[in-house]
Coordinates of C-alpha atoms and ligand atoms in Angstrom, one line a residue:
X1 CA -42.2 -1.9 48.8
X2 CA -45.8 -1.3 49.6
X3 CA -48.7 -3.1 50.6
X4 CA -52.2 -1.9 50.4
X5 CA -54.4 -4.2 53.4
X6 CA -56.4 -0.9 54.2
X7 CA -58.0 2.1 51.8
X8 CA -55.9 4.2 54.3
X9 CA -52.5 2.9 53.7
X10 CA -52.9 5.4 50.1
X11 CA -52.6 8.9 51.0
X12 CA -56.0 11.1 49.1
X13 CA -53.3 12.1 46.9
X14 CA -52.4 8.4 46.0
X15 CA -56.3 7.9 45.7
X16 CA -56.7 10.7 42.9
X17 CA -53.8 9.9 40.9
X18 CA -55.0 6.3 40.7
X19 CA -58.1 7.7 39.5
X20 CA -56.5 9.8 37.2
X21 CA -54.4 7.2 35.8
X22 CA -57.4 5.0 35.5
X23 CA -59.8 7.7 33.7
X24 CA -56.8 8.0 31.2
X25 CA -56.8 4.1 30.7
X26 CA -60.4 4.5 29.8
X27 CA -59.5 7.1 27.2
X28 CA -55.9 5.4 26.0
X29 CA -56.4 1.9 26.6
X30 CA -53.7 0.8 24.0
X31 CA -51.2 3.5 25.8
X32 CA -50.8 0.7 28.8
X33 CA -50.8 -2.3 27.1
X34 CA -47.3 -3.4 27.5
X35 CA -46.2 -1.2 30.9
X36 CA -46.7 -4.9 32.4
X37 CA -44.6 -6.5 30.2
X38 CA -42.4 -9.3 31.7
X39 CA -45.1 -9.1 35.3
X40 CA -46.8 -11.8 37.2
X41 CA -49.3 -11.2 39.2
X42 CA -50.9 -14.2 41.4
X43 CA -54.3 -14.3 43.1
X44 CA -54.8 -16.2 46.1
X45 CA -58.3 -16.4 46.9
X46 CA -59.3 -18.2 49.9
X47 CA -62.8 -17.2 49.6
X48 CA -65.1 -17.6 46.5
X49 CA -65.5 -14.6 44.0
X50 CA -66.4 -13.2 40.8
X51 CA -65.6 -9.8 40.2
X52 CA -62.4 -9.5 42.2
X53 CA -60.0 -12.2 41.2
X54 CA -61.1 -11.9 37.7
X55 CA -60.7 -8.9 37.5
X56 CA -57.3 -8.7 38.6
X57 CA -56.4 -11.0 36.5
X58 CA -57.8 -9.3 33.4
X59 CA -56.1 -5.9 34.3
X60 CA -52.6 -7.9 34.9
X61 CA -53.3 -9.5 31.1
X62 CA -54.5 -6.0 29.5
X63 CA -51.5 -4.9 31.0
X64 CA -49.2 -7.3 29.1
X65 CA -48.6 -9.0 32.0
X66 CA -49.4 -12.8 33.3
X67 CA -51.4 -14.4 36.0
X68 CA -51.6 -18.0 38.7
X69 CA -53.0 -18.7 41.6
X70 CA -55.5 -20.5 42.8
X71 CA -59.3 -19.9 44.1
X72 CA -60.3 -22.0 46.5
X73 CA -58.1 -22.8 49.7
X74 CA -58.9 -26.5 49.3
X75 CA -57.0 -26.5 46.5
X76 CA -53.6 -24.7 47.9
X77 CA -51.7 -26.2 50.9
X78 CA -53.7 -24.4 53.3
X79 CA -55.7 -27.8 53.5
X80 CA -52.5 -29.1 55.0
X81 CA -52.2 -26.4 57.5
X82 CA -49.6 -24.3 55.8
X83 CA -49.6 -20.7 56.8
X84 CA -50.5 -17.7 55.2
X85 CA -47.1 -15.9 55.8
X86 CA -45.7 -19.2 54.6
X87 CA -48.0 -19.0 51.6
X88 CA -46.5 -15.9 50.6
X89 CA -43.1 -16.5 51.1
X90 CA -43.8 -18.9 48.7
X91 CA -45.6 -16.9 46.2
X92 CA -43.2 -14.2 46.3
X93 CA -40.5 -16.8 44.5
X94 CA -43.0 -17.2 42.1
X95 CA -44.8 -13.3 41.4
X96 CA -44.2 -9.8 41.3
X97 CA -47.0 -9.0 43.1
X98 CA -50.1 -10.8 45.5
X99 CA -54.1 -9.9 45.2
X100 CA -55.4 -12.3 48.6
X101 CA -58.5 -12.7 49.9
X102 CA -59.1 -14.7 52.9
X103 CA -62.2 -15.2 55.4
X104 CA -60.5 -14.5 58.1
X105 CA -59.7 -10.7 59.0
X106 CA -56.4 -9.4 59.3
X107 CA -55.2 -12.5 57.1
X108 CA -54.0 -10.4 54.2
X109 CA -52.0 -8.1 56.9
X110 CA -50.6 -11.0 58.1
X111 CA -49.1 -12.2 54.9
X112 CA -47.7 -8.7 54.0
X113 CA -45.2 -8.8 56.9
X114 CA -43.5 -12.4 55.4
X115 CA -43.9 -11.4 51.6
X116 CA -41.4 -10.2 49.5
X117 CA -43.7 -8.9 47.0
X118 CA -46.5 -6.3 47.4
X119 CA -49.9 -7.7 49.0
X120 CA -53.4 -6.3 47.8
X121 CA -56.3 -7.1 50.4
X122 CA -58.5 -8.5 47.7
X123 CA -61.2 -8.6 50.9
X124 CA -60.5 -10.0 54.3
X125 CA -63.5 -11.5 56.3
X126 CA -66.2 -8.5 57.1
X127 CA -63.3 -6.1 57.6
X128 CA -62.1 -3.9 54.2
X129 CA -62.1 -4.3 50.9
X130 CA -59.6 -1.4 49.5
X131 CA -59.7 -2.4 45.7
X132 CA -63.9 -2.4 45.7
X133 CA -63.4 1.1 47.2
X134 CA -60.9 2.6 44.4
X135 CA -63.8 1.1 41.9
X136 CA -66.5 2.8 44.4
X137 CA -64.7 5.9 44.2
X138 CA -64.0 6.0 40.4
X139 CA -68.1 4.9 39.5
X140 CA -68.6 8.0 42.2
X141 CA -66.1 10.2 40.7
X142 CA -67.5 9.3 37.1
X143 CA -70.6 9.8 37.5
X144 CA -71.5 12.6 39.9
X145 CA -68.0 14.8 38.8
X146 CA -67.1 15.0 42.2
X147 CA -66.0 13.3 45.4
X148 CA -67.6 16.1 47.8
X149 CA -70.7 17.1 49.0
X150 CA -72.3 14.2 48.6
X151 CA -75.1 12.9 51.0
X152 CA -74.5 9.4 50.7
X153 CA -77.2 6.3 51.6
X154 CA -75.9 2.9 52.9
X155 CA -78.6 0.3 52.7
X156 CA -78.3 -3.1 54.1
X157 CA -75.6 -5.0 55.4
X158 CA -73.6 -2.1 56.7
X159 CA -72.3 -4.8 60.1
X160 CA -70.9 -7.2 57.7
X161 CA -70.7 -6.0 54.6
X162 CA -66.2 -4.8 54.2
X163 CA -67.2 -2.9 51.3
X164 CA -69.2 -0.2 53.8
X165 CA -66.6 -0.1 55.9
X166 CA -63.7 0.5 53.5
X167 CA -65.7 3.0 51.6
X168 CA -66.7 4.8 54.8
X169 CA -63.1 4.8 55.9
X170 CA -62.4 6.7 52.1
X171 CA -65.3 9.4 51.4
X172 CA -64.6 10.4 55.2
X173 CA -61.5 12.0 54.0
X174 CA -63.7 14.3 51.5
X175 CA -65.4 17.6 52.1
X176 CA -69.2 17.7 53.4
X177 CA -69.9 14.3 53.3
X178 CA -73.4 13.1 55.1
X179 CA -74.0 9.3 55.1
X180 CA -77.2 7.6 55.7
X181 CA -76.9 4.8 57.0
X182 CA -80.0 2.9 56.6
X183 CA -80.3 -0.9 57.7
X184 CA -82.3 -3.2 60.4
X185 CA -81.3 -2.7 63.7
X186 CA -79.7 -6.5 63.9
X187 CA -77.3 -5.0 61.0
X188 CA -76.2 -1.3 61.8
X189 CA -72.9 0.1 61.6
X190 CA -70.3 -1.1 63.5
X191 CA -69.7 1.1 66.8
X192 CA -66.3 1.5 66.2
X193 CA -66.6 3.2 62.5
X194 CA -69.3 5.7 64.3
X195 CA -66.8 6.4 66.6
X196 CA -64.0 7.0 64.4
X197 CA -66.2 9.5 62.2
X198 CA -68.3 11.2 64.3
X199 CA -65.5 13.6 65.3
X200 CA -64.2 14.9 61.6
X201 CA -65.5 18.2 60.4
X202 CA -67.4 18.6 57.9
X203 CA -68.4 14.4 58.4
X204 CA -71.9 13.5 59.7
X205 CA -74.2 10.8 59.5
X206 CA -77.8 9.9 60.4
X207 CA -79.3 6.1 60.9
X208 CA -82.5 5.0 59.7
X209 CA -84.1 1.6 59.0
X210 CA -86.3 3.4 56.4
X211 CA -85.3 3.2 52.6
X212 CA -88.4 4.9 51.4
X213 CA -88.3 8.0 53.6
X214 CA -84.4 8.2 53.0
X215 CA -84.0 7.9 49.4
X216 CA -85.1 10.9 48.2
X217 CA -82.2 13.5 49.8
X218 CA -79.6 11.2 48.7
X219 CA -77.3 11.6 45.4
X220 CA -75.5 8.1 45.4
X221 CA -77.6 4.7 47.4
X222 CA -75.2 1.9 47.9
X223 CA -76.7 -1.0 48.7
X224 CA -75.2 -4.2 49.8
X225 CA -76.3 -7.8 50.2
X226 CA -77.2 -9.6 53.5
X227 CA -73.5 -11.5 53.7
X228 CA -75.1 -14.9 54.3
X229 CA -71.2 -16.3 54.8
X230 CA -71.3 -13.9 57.7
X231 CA -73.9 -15.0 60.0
X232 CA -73.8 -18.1 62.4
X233 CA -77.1 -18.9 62.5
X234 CA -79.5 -19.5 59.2
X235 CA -82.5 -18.7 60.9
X236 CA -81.5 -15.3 61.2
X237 CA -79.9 -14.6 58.1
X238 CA -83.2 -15.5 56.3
X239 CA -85.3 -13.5 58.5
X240 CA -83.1 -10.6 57.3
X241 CA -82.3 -11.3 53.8
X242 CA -85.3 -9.3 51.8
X243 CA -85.2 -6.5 54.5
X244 CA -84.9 -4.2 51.6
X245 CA -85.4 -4.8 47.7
X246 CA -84.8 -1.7 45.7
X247 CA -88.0 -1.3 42.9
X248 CA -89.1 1.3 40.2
X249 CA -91.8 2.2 43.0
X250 CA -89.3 3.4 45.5
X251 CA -87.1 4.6 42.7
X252 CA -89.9 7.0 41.7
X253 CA -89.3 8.6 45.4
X254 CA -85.3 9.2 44.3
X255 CA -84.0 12.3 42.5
X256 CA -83.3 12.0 39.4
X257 CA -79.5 12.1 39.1
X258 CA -79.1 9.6 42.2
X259 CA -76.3 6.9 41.2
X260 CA -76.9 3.6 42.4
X261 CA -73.8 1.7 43.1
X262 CA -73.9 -2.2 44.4
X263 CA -70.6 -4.0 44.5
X264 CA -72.3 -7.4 43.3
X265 CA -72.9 -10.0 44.1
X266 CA -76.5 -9.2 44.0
X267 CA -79.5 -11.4 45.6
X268 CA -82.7 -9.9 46.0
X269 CA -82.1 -6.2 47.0
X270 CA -82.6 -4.6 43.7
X271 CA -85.4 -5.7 41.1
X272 CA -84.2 -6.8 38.5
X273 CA -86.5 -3.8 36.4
X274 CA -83.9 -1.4 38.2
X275 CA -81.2 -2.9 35.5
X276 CA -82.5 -0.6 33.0
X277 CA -82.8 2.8 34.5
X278 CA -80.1 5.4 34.1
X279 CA -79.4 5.4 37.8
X280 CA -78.2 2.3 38.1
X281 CA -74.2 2.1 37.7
X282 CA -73.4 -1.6 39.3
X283 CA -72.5 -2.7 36.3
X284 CA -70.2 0.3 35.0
X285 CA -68.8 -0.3 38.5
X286 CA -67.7 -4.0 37.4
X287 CA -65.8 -2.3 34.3
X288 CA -64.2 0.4 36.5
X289 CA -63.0 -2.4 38.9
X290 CA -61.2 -4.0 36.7
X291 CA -59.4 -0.8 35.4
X292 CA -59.1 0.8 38.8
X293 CA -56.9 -2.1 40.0
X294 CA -54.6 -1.9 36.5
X295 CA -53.7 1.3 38.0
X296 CA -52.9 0.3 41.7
X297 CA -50.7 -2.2 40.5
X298 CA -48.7 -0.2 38.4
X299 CA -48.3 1.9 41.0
X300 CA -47.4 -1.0 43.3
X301 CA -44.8 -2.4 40.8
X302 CA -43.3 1.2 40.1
X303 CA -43.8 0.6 36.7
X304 CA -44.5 3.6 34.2
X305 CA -46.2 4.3 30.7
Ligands
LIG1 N1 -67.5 -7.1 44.7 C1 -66.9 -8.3 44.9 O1 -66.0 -8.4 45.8 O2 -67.3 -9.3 44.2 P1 -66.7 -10.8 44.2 O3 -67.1 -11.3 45.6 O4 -67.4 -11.5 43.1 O5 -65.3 -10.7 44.0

């Protein structure tokens, strides 16, 4: 049984052949729509969100599959101080397979080591986010025909914001890779992800609180919200919340087949006018989420066209 808490717990290998498997999905949707047959799937979402649970629980349903759960921890048992591995142990007598997010990182890691069904990290506190990467991989992939020799602009919250991180933790695994990383100071990298990447070949990466002078050498810009869930002190956060809005007139400084990925939710950081220019992908991202994580689970559940 596996359980996928971290981008690196799939192999590049695995990565590829869940993209493969998802670009046929795109191409023979009708192909899959019964290899889930008989499959539950149940979210437990401890956290708000949007695009992740239901997105899951679309692919389990295009899959011929069915879905529970819940989405708020106030209304699960975790309000009476049940446990997460508990939770699971639970779950398992219920599903075939777990999608969790929780607040708190490490939660979802936790749970896998009590489940007796496959856990998915559905995004744990500001640690990882493995499922937003397969989508940010795929929308990459997609779009620019290639996973290498990229350089690669991270704008925002790259401290808080899990996506970064897992993300990082993936395209470091490619070939001639050079990030930007391009935020205020109060919200740089973490230390520890520099560290980890600053010794693999062909890896590099340059900081910068500047989007305007950056934006013009890069072929994909991912920006990220300020995670207002993330900070302990309001003050702060709203001091650093419009550090960077993404308009047509910094787009004009961009090349012309830069892909602009966001994995939503969006706030202020890119004007709305952006919506409308061929560069932007968010949204195609959103539709490649939800078919990126039909093919991790069948992986997951061994299951087979
Ligand atoms: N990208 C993402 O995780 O969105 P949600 O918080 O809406 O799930």
């Amino acid at each position: 049984m596996r359980h996928i808490i971290d981008i690196k717990d799939l192999s590049v290998e695995e990565i590829n052949e869940i993209l493969d498997t998802a670009d046929d999905m795109i191409s023979n949707r009708e192909k899959y729509s019964h290899v889930c047959d008989g499959k539950k799937l149940a979210t437990l979402f401890f956290e708000p969100s949007t695009r992740t649970r239901l997105s899951f629980e679309a692919a389990m349903l295009e899959l011929g599959g069915s879905v529970l759960g819940f989405s708020t921890a106030e209304s699960s048992s975790a309000t009476k101080g049940e446990s997460v591995s508990d939770t699971v142990r639970t779950v398992g007598c219920y599903a075939d397979i777990i999608a969790m997010r929780h607040p708190k990182e490490g939660a979802p890691m936790v749970a896998s080591l009590k489940s007796p069904v496959p856990v998915i990290n559905a995004g744990d506190g500001g640690h990882n986010h493995p499922t937003q990467t397969l989508t940010d991989l795929l929308t990459i992939r997609r779009e620019k025909g290639r996973m290498s020799n990229l350089t690669v602009g991270m704008c925002g919250d790259l401290m808080f914001g899990r996506t970064v991180h897992s993300l990082v933790n993936a395209l470091v695994r490619y070939d001639n890779i050079n990030f930007v990383f391009i935020s205020p100071d109060e919200l740089k990298i973490p230390d520890y992800l520099k560290h980890e990447i600053s010794n693999i070949e062909g890896i590099s990466f340059v900081e910068t609180d500047c989007l305007e002078s950056a934006i013009g050498d890069l072929d994909i810009l991912y920006m990220t919200r300020v995670q207002k869930e993330r900070f302990f002190n309001e003050a702060d956060y709203i001091r650093l919340k419009d550090s960077y809005i993404l308009d047509m007139q910094k787009l004009a400084l961009a090349k012309d087949d830069l892909a602009i990925l966001h994995p939503l939710p969006r706030v202020n950081e890119i004007s709305r006018e952006v919506d409308d220019d061929k560069r932007a992908c968010y949204f195609k991202q959103v539709e490649n989420g939800k078919i990126v994580r039909k093919a991790l689970m069948m992986k997951l559940l061994e299951v087979e066209v």
